[in-house]
PDB file of C-alpha atoms in Angstrom:
ATOM      1  CA  ASP A   1      64.958 107.059  95.496  1.00 75.00           C
ATOM      2  CA  GLN A   2      68.520 107.940  94.649  1.00 86.00           C
ATOM      3  CA  GLN A   3      68.975 108.260  90.927  1.00 95.00           C
ATOM      4  CA  VAL A   4      72.755 108.703  91.137  1.00 97.00           C
ATOM      5  CA  LYS A   5      74.677 106.463  93.504  1.00 97.00           C
ATOM      6  CA  GLN A   6      78.249 106.598  94.679  1.00 97.00           C
ATOM      7  CA  ASN A   7      78.513 103.512  96.840  1.00 92.00           C
ATOM      8  CA  SER A   8      81.969 104.167  98.249  1.00 95.00           C
ATOM      9  CA  PRO A   9      81.913 106.975 100.822  1.00 96.00           C
ATOM     10  CA  SER A  10      85.707 107.029 100.962  1.00 97.00           C
ATOM     11  CA  LEU A  11      88.812 105.844  99.138  1.00 97.00           C
ATOM     12  CA  SER A  12      92.500 105.931 100.107  1.00 98.00           C
ATOM     13  CA  VAL A  13      95.214 105.697  97.476  1.00 98.00           C
ATOM     14  CA  GLN A  14      98.987 105.949  97.569  1.00 98.00           C
ATOM     15  CA  GLU A  15     100.541 108.918  95.765  1.00 98.00           C
ATOM     16  CA  GLY A  16     101.469 108.014  92.191  1.00 98.00           C
ATOM     17  CA  ARG A  17      98.958 105.171  91.941  1.00 98.00           C
ATOM     18  CA  ILE A  18      95.625 105.151  90.130  1.00 98.00           C
ATOM     19  CA  SER A  19      92.424 106.350  91.823  1.00 98.00           C
ATOM     20  CA  ILE A  20      89.184 104.893  90.504  1.00 98.00           C
ATOM     21  CA  LEU A  21      85.907 106.436  91.616  1.00 98.00           C
ATOM     22  CA  ASN A  22      82.658 104.778  90.624  1.00 98.00           C
ATOM     23  CA  CYS A  23      79.129 105.994  90.002  1.00 98.00           C
ATOM     24  CA  ASP A  24      75.890 104.240  89.047  1.00 98.00           C
ATOM     25  CA  TYR A  25      72.665 105.791  87.810  1.00 98.00           C
ATOM     26  CA  THR A  26      69.134 104.526  87.410  1.00 97.00           C
ATOM     27  CA  ASN A  27      67.397 107.122  85.234  1.00 95.00           C
ATOM     28  CA  SER A  28      67.677 106.085  81.588  1.00 95.00           C
ATOM     29  CA  MET A  29      66.873 109.662  80.505  1.00 94.00           C
ATOM     30  CA  PHE A  30      70.249 110.867  81.767  1.00 95.00           C
ATOM     31  CA  ASP A  31      72.486 111.607  78.807  1.00 94.00           C
ATOM     32  CA  TYR A  32      75.174 113.896  80.184  1.00 95.00           C
ATOM     33  CA  PHE A  33      77.465 113.171  83.088  1.00 96.00           C
ATOM     34  CA  LEU A  34      79.901 115.290  85.042  1.00 96.00           C
ATOM     35  CA  TRP A  35      82.421 114.931  87.833  1.00 97.00           C
ATOM     36  CA  TYR A  36      82.979 117.681  90.377  1.00 97.00           C
ATOM     37  CA  LYS A  37      85.634 118.064  93.032  1.00 97.00           C
ATOM     38  CA  LYS A  38      84.915 119.794  96.322  1.00 95.00           C
ATOM     39  CA  TYR A  39      87.262 121.077  98.994  1.00 94.00           C
ATOM     40  CA  PRO A  40      85.922 122.002 102.449  1.00 89.00           C
ATOM     41  CA  ALA A  41      84.322 125.459 102.639  1.00 85.00           C
ATOM     42  CA  GLU A  42      84.320 125.820  98.844  1.00 90.00           C
ATOM     43  CA  GLY A  43      81.740 125.175  96.164  1.00 93.00           C
ATOM     44  CA  PRO A  44      82.075 122.217  93.787  1.00 95.00           C
ATOM     45  CA  THR A  45      84.539 122.698  90.924  1.00 95.00           C
ATOM     46  CA  PHE A  46      83.979 121.106  87.531  1.00 94.00           C
ATOM     47  CA  LEU A  47      86.494 118.426  86.561  1.00 96.00           C
ATOM     48  CA  ILE A  48      85.405 116.544  83.463  1.00 96.00           C
ATOM     49  CA  SER A  49      82.233 115.526  81.638  1.00 95.00           C
ATOM     50  CA  ILE A  50      81.005 113.015  79.105  1.00 96.00           C
ATOM     51  CA  SER A  51      78.051 112.823  76.769  1.00 95.00           C
ATOM     52  CA  SER A  52      76.173 109.559  76.326  1.00 95.00           C
ATOM     53  CA  ILE A  53      77.295 109.390  72.697  1.00 95.00           C
ATOM     54  CA  LYS A  54      80.823 108.696  73.924  1.00 96.00           C
ATOM     55  CA  ASP A  55      82.269 105.997  76.138  1.00 96.00           C
ATOM     56  CA  LYS A  56      85.464 107.767  77.154  1.00 97.00           C
ATOM     57  CA  ASN A  57      86.722 111.292  77.679  1.00 97.00           C
ATOM     58  CA  GLU A  58      90.215 112.255  78.733  1.00 97.00           C
ATOM     59  CA  ASP A  59      91.670 115.467  80.137  1.00 96.00           C
ATOM     60  CA  GLY A  60      95.224 115.278  81.393  1.00 97.00           C
ATOM     61  CA  ARG A  61      95.373 112.977  84.410  1.00 98.00           C
ATOM     62  CA  PHE A  62      91.589 112.549  84.460  1.00 98.00           C
ATOM     63  CA  THR A  63      89.636 110.060  82.355  1.00 98.00           C
ATOM     64  CA  VAL A  64      85.922 109.331  82.577  1.00 98.00           C
ATOM     65  CA  PHE A  65      84.497 106.062  81.266  1.00 98.00           C
ATOM     66  CA  LEU A  66      80.806 105.533  80.554  1.00 98.00           C
ATOM     67  CA  ASN A  67      79.107 102.137  80.236  1.00 97.00           C
ATOM     68  CA  LYS A  68      75.553 102.946  79.180  1.00 96.00           C
ATOM     69  CA  SER A  69      74.281  99.377  79.206  1.00 96.00           C
ATOM     70  CA  ALA A  70      75.387  98.990  82.823  1.00 97.00           C
ATOM     71  CA  LYS A  71      74.387 102.581  83.710  1.00 97.00           C
ATOM     72  CA  HIS A  72      77.825 102.997  85.215  1.00 98.00           C
ATOM     73  CA  LEU A  73      80.576 105.561  84.966  1.00 97.00           C
ATOM     74  CA  SER A  74      83.972 105.846  86.537  1.00 98.00           C
ATOM     75  CA  LEU A  75      86.612 108.511  87.001  1.00 98.00           C
ATOM     76  CA  HIS A  76      90.263 107.498  86.767  1.00 98.00           C
ATOM     77  CA  ILE A  77      92.992 109.746  88.130  1.00 98.00           C
ATOM     78  CA  VAL A  78      96.507 108.789  87.078  1.00 98.00           C
ATOM     79  CA  PRO A  79      98.885 109.449  88.736  1.00 98.00           C
ATOM     80  CA  SER A  80      97.175 110.471  91.964  1.00 98.00           C
ATOM     81  CA  GLN A  81      98.641 113.461  93.796  1.00 98.00           C
ATOM     82  CA  PRO A  82      98.135 114.655  97.391  1.00 97.00           C
ATOM     83  CA  GLY A  83      96.379 117.771  96.032  1.00 96.00           C
ATOM     84  CA  ASP A  84      93.698 115.491  94.603  1.00 97.00           C
ATOM     85  CA  SER A  85      92.477 114.770  98.143  1.00 97.00           C
ATOM     86  CA  ALA A  86      88.893 116.076  98.168  1.00 97.00           C
ATOM     87  CA  VAL A  87      85.281 114.925  97.893  1.00 97.00           C
ATOM     88  CA  TYR A  88      84.327 113.898  94.356  1.00 98.00           C
ATOM     89  CA  PHE A  89      80.738 114.137  93.191  1.00 98.00           C
ATOM     90  CA  CYS A  90      79.254 112.393  90.189  1.00 98.00           C
ATOM     91  CA  ALA A  91      76.375 114.299  88.558  1.00 97.00           C
ATOM     92  CA  ALA A  92      73.948 113.455  85.776  1.00 96.00           C
ATOM     93  CA  SER A  93      71.524 115.400  83.636  1.00 94.00           C
ATOM     94  CA  ASP A  94      68.706 114.927  81.146  1.00 93.00           C
ATOM     95  CA  SER A  95      69.638 117.476  78.486  1.00 89.00           C
ATOM     96  CA  GLY A  96      66.195 117.153  76.903  1.00 86.00           C
ATOM     97  CA  ALA A  97      64.543 118.628  79.994  1.00 84.00           C
ATOM     98  CA  GLY A  98      65.819 122.084  79.114  1.00 79.00           C
ATOM     99  CA  SER A  99      66.969 123.372  82.479  1.00 80.00           C
ATOM    100  CA  TYR A 100      70.261 121.431  82.533  1.00 87.00           C
ATOM    101  CA  GLN A 101      69.768 120.785  86.236  1.00 91.00           C
ATOM    102  CA  LEU A 102      72.117 118.262  87.776  1.00 94.00           C
ATOM    103  CA  THR A 103      71.353 115.250  89.959  1.00 96.00           C
ATOM    104  CA  PHE A 104      74.284 114.532  92.238  1.00 97.00           C
ATOM    105  CA  GLY A 105      75.490 111.443  94.062  1.00 97.00           C
ATOM    106  CA  LYS A 106      76.468 111.587  97.739  1.00 97.00           C
ATOM    107  CA  GLY A 107      80.151 111.898  96.959  1.00 97.00           C
ATOM    108  CA  THR A 108      83.312 109.899  97.576  1.00 98.00           C
ATOM    109  CA  LYS A 109      86.055 111.293  99.803  1.00 98.00           C
ATOM    110  CA  LEU A 110      89.419 110.606  98.197  1.00 98.00           C
ATOM    111  CA  SER A 111      92.544 110.655 100.333  1.00 98.00           C
ATOM    112  CA  VAL A 112      95.871 110.480  98.504  1.00 98.00           C
ATOM    113  CA  ILE A 113      98.619 109.420 100.876  1.00 97.00           C
ATOM    114  CA  PRO A 114     102.113 110.839 100.249  1.00 94.00           C
TER     115      PRO A 114
ATOM    116  CA  ASP B   1      86.895 138.889  90.976  1.00 54.00           C
ATOM    117  CA  THR B   2      84.987 137.052  88.268  1.00 74.00           C
ATOM    118  CA  GLY B   3      83.595 134.200  90.363  1.00 92.00           C
ATOM    119  CA  VAL B   4      80.140 133.609  91.822  1.00 96.00           C
ATOM    120  CA  SER B   5      79.752 135.473  95.092  1.00 96.00           C
ATOM    121  CA  GLN B   6      77.398 134.462  97.898  1.00 97.00           C
ATOM    122  CA  ASP B   7      76.511 136.436 100.983  1.00 97.00           C
ATOM    123  CA  PRO B   8      76.549 135.765 103.861  1.00 97.00           C
ATOM    124  CA  ARG B   9      78.959 132.832 104.154  1.00 96.00           C
ATOM    125  CA  HIS B  10      77.381 131.741 107.425  1.00 97.00           C
ATOM    126  CA  LYS B  11      74.020 132.453 109.023  1.00 98.00           C
ATOM    127  CA  ILE B  12      72.748 131.291 112.393  1.00 98.00           C
ATOM    128  CA  THR B  13      69.085 131.959 113.014  1.00 98.00           C
ATOM    129  CA  LYS B  14      66.415 130.987 115.510  1.00 98.00           C
ATOM    130  CA  ARG B  15      63.635 128.697 114.426  1.00 98.00           C
ATOM    131  CA  GLY B  16      60.713 130.676 113.068  1.00 97.00           C
ATOM    132  CA  GLN B  17      62.787 133.605 111.812  1.00 98.00           C
ATOM    133  CA  ASN B  18      63.053 134.625 108.165  1.00 98.00           C
ATOM    134  CA  VAL B  19      66.393 134.632 106.353  1.00 98.00           C
ATOM    135  CA  THR B  20      67.523 135.918 102.981  1.00 98.00           C
ATOM    136  CA  PHE B  21      70.618 134.944 101.018  1.00 97.00           C
ATOM    137  CA  ARG B  22      72.142 136.741  98.074  1.00 98.00           C
ATOM    138  CA  CYS B  23      73.975 135.418  95.034  1.00 98.00           C
ATOM    139  CA  ASP B  24      75.916 137.532  92.540  1.00 97.00           C
ATOM    140  CA  PRO B  25      76.597 135.444  89.428  1.00 96.00           C
ATOM    141  CA  ILE B  26      79.313 135.936  86.839  1.00 94.00           C
ATOM    142  CA  SER B  27      78.113 139.034  85.007  1.00 90.00           C
ATOM    143  CA  GLU B  28      77.615 137.596  81.518  1.00 89.00           C
ATOM    144  CA  HIS B  29      75.957 134.377  82.719  1.00 92.00           C
ATOM    145  CA  ASN B  30      72.237 134.257  81.952  1.00 92.00           C
ATOM    146  CA  ARG B  31      71.470 131.027  83.805  1.00 94.00           C
ATOM    147  CA  LEU B  32      71.367 130.900  87.602  1.00 96.00           C
ATOM    148  CA  TYR B  33      70.729 127.911  89.845  1.00 96.00           C
ATOM    149  CA  TRP B  34      70.167 127.335  93.547  1.00 97.00           C
ATOM    150  CA  TYR B  35      71.098 124.008  95.126  1.00 97.00           C
ATOM    151  CA  ARG B  36      70.958 122.796  98.728  1.00 97.00           C
ATOM    152  CA  GLN B  37      73.460 120.417 100.294  1.00 96.00           C
ATOM    153  CA  THR B  38      72.848 118.704 103.622  1.00 94.00           C
ATOM    154  CA  LEU B  39      75.438 116.751 105.592  1.00 91.00           C
ATOM    155  CA  GLY B  40      76.535 113.561 103.855  1.00 91.00           C
ATOM    156  CA  GLN B  41      74.525 114.303 100.720  1.00 94.00           C
ATOM    157  CA  GLY B  42      75.293 115.736  97.327  1.00 95.00           C
ATOM    158  CA  PRO B  43      73.820 119.068  96.222  1.00 96.00           C
ATOM    159  CA  GLU B  44      70.093 118.943  95.422  1.00 96.00           C
ATOM    160  CA  PHE B  45      68.480 121.171  92.797  1.00 95.00           C
ATOM    161  CA  LEU B  46      66.119 123.848  94.133  1.00 96.00           C
ATOM    162  CA  THR B  47      65.396 126.282  91.336  1.00 96.00           C
ATOM    163  CA  TYR B  48      66.589 127.705  88.005  1.00 93.00           C
ATOM    164  CA  PHE B  49      66.446 131.132  86.389  1.00 94.00           C
ATOM    165  CA  GLN B  50      67.108 132.091  82.818  1.00 93.00           C
ATOM    166  CA  ASN B  51      67.667 135.838  82.922  1.00 92.00           C
ATOM    167  CA  GLU B  52      64.914 137.117  85.257  1.00 92.00           C
ATOM    168  CA  ALA B  53      62.456 134.289  84.583  1.00 92.00           C
ATOM    169  CA  GLN B  54      62.190 131.484  87.144  1.00 91.00           C
ATOM    170  CA  LEU B  55      61.682 128.522  84.824  1.00 91.00           C
ATOM    171  CA  GLU B  56      61.821 125.543  87.135  1.00 90.00           C
ATOM    172  CA  LYS B  57      61.302 124.784  90.818  1.00 90.00           C
ATOM    173  CA  SER B  58      61.966 121.544  92.655  1.00 90.00           C
ATOM    174  CA  ARG B  59      59.300 120.012  94.864  1.00 85.00           C
ATOM    175  CA  LEU B  60      61.897 120.497  97.631  1.00 83.00           C
ATOM    176  CA  LEU B  61      61.096 124.209  97.405  1.00 85.00           C
ATOM    177  CA  SER B  62      58.153 124.458  99.787  1.00 88.00           C
ATOM    178  CA  ASP B  63      55.921 127.529  99.964  1.00 92.00           C
ATOM    179  CA  ARG B  64      58.191 128.894 102.709  1.00 95.00           C
ATOM    180  CA  PHE B  65      60.912 129.338 100.097  1.00 96.00           C
ATOM    181  CA  SER B  66      60.953 132.060  97.480  1.00 95.00           C
ATOM    182  CA  ALA B  67      63.628 133.056  95.002  1.00 96.00           C
ATOM    183  CA  GLU B  68      63.934 136.095  92.798  1.00 96.00           C
ATOM    184  CA  ARG B  69      66.292 137.395  90.184  1.00 96.00           C
ATOM    185  CA  PRO B  70      65.267 140.970  89.451  1.00 91.00           C
ATOM    186  CA  LYS B  71      66.556 142.335  86.143  1.00 86.00           C
ATOM    187  CA  GLY B  72      68.387 139.089  85.504  1.00 85.00           C
ATOM    188  CA  SER B  73      71.343 140.051  87.656  1.00 90.00           C
ATOM    189  CA  PHE B  74      71.796 139.015  91.306  1.00 96.00           C
ATOM    190  CA  SER B  75      69.412 136.565  92.934  1.00 97.00           C
ATOM    191  CA  THR B  76      67.957 136.225  96.427  1.00 98.00           C
ATOM    192  CA  LEU B  77      66.665 133.141  98.193  1.00 97.00           C
ATOM    193  CA  GLU B  78      64.343 133.768 101.142  1.00 97.00           C
ATOM    194  CA  ILE B  79      63.229 131.195 103.674  1.00 97.00           C
ATOM    195  CA  GLN B  80      60.289 132.171 105.863  1.00 97.00           C
ATOM    196  CA  ARG B  81      59.538 130.657 109.276  1.00 97.00           C
ATOM    197  CA  THR B  82      62.768 128.641 109.283  1.00 97.00           C
ATOM    198  CA  GLU B  83      62.747 125.091 110.638  1.00 96.00           C
ATOM    199  CA  GLN B  84      65.648 122.986 111.900  1.00 96.00           C
ATOM    200  CA  GLY B  85      65.396 120.862 108.775  1.00 95.00           C
ATOM    201  CA  ASP B  86      66.353 123.919 106.713  1.00 96.00           C
ATOM    202  CA  SER B  87      69.894 123.768 108.124  1.00 97.00           C
ATOM    203  CA  ALA B  88      72.114 123.156 105.107  1.00 96.00           C
ATOM    204  CA  MET B  89      74.616 124.677 102.719  1.00 97.00           C
ATOM    205  CA  TYR B  90      72.848 126.737 100.059  1.00 98.00           C
ATOM    206  CA  LEU B  91      74.834 126.836  96.832  1.00 98.00           C
ATOM    207  CA  CYS B  92      74.358 129.197  93.924  1.00 98.00           C
ATOM    208  CA  ALA B  93      75.735 128.508  90.454  1.00 96.00           C
ATOM    209  CA  SER B  94      75.664 130.402  87.194  1.00 95.00           C
ATOM    210  CA  SER B  95      76.376 129.420  83.609  1.00 92.00           C
ATOM    211  CA  LEU B  96      76.393 130.767  80.085  1.00 87.00           C
ATOM    212  CA  GLU B  97      76.502 127.463  78.278  1.00 77.00           C
ATOM    213  CA  GLU B  98      74.345 124.459  79.130  1.00 78.00           C
ATOM    214  CA  TYR B  99      76.673 122.766  81.596  1.00 81.00           C
ATOM    215  CA  GLY B 100      79.295 125.414  82.193  1.00 81.00           C
ATOM    216  CA  TYR B 101      78.387 125.772  85.862  1.00 90.00           C
ATOM    217  CA  THR B 102      80.457 127.894  88.201  1.00 93.00           C
ATOM    218  CA  PHE B 103      79.460 127.388  91.822  1.00 96.00           C
ATOM    219  CA  GLY B 104      79.831 129.900  94.604  1.00 97.00           C
ATOM    220  CA  SER B 105      81.258 128.943  97.998  1.00 96.00           C
ATOM    221  CA  GLY B 106      77.800 128.711  99.489  1.00 97.00           C
ATOM    222  CA  THR B 107      75.899 130.064 102.490  1.00 97.00           C
ATOM    223  CA  ARG B 108      75.846 127.746 105.496  1.00 97.00           C
ATOM    224  CA  LEU B 109      72.564 128.088 107.390  1.00 98.00           C
ATOM    225  CA  THR B 110      72.172 126.817 110.935  1.00 98.00           C
ATOM    226  CA  VAL B 111      68.709 126.954 112.477  1.00 98.00           C
ATOM    227  CA  VAL B 112      68.746 126.681 116.283  1.00 97.00           C
TER     228      VAL B 112
END
């Protein structure tokens, strides 16, 4: 049973346009959410996070939106750049569990076309 | 270099052999994690150390797997009697704060 789902395996976007990556979760105990970016042959790199007490967090070109009632979050990248081409992973955590372990989705491969 | 270092980067082994991977975390980080990533999947949690204490293990970590973090510094992950299903990328991460993970580049294991 997948507790974090990224239903789009891939996404292609024109340079300069908005990229929207989606993520759904099923575990209502999750209260902290993160997005990671991964290039081939490298480990995941942290991008942005959001606590369940917020519904939006912004950092430069990256914004994460959280809809707790729908158990849905999304990552917006505006404007998209060719260097953003990578696999993006959504991750969730139950901060009350103590270990701060992450449950990841399967990832979405973003291709930004020049 | 202040990142998380993993060694080796690649390991090819025959089924039934034992393998050991090493992770050197960022020196001041007291938390250390091991994750496993198979093709087409996201990373899956294996185990967690706070300093030298192994505080949590996933049910994915069968009795063929053992992890240590002596003296709260580097960590090793050993797989005994490897099986083809163990082929994966093994990722180590360390953190000081709750979610301040820094991942290493991983060790890619291929069991033939």
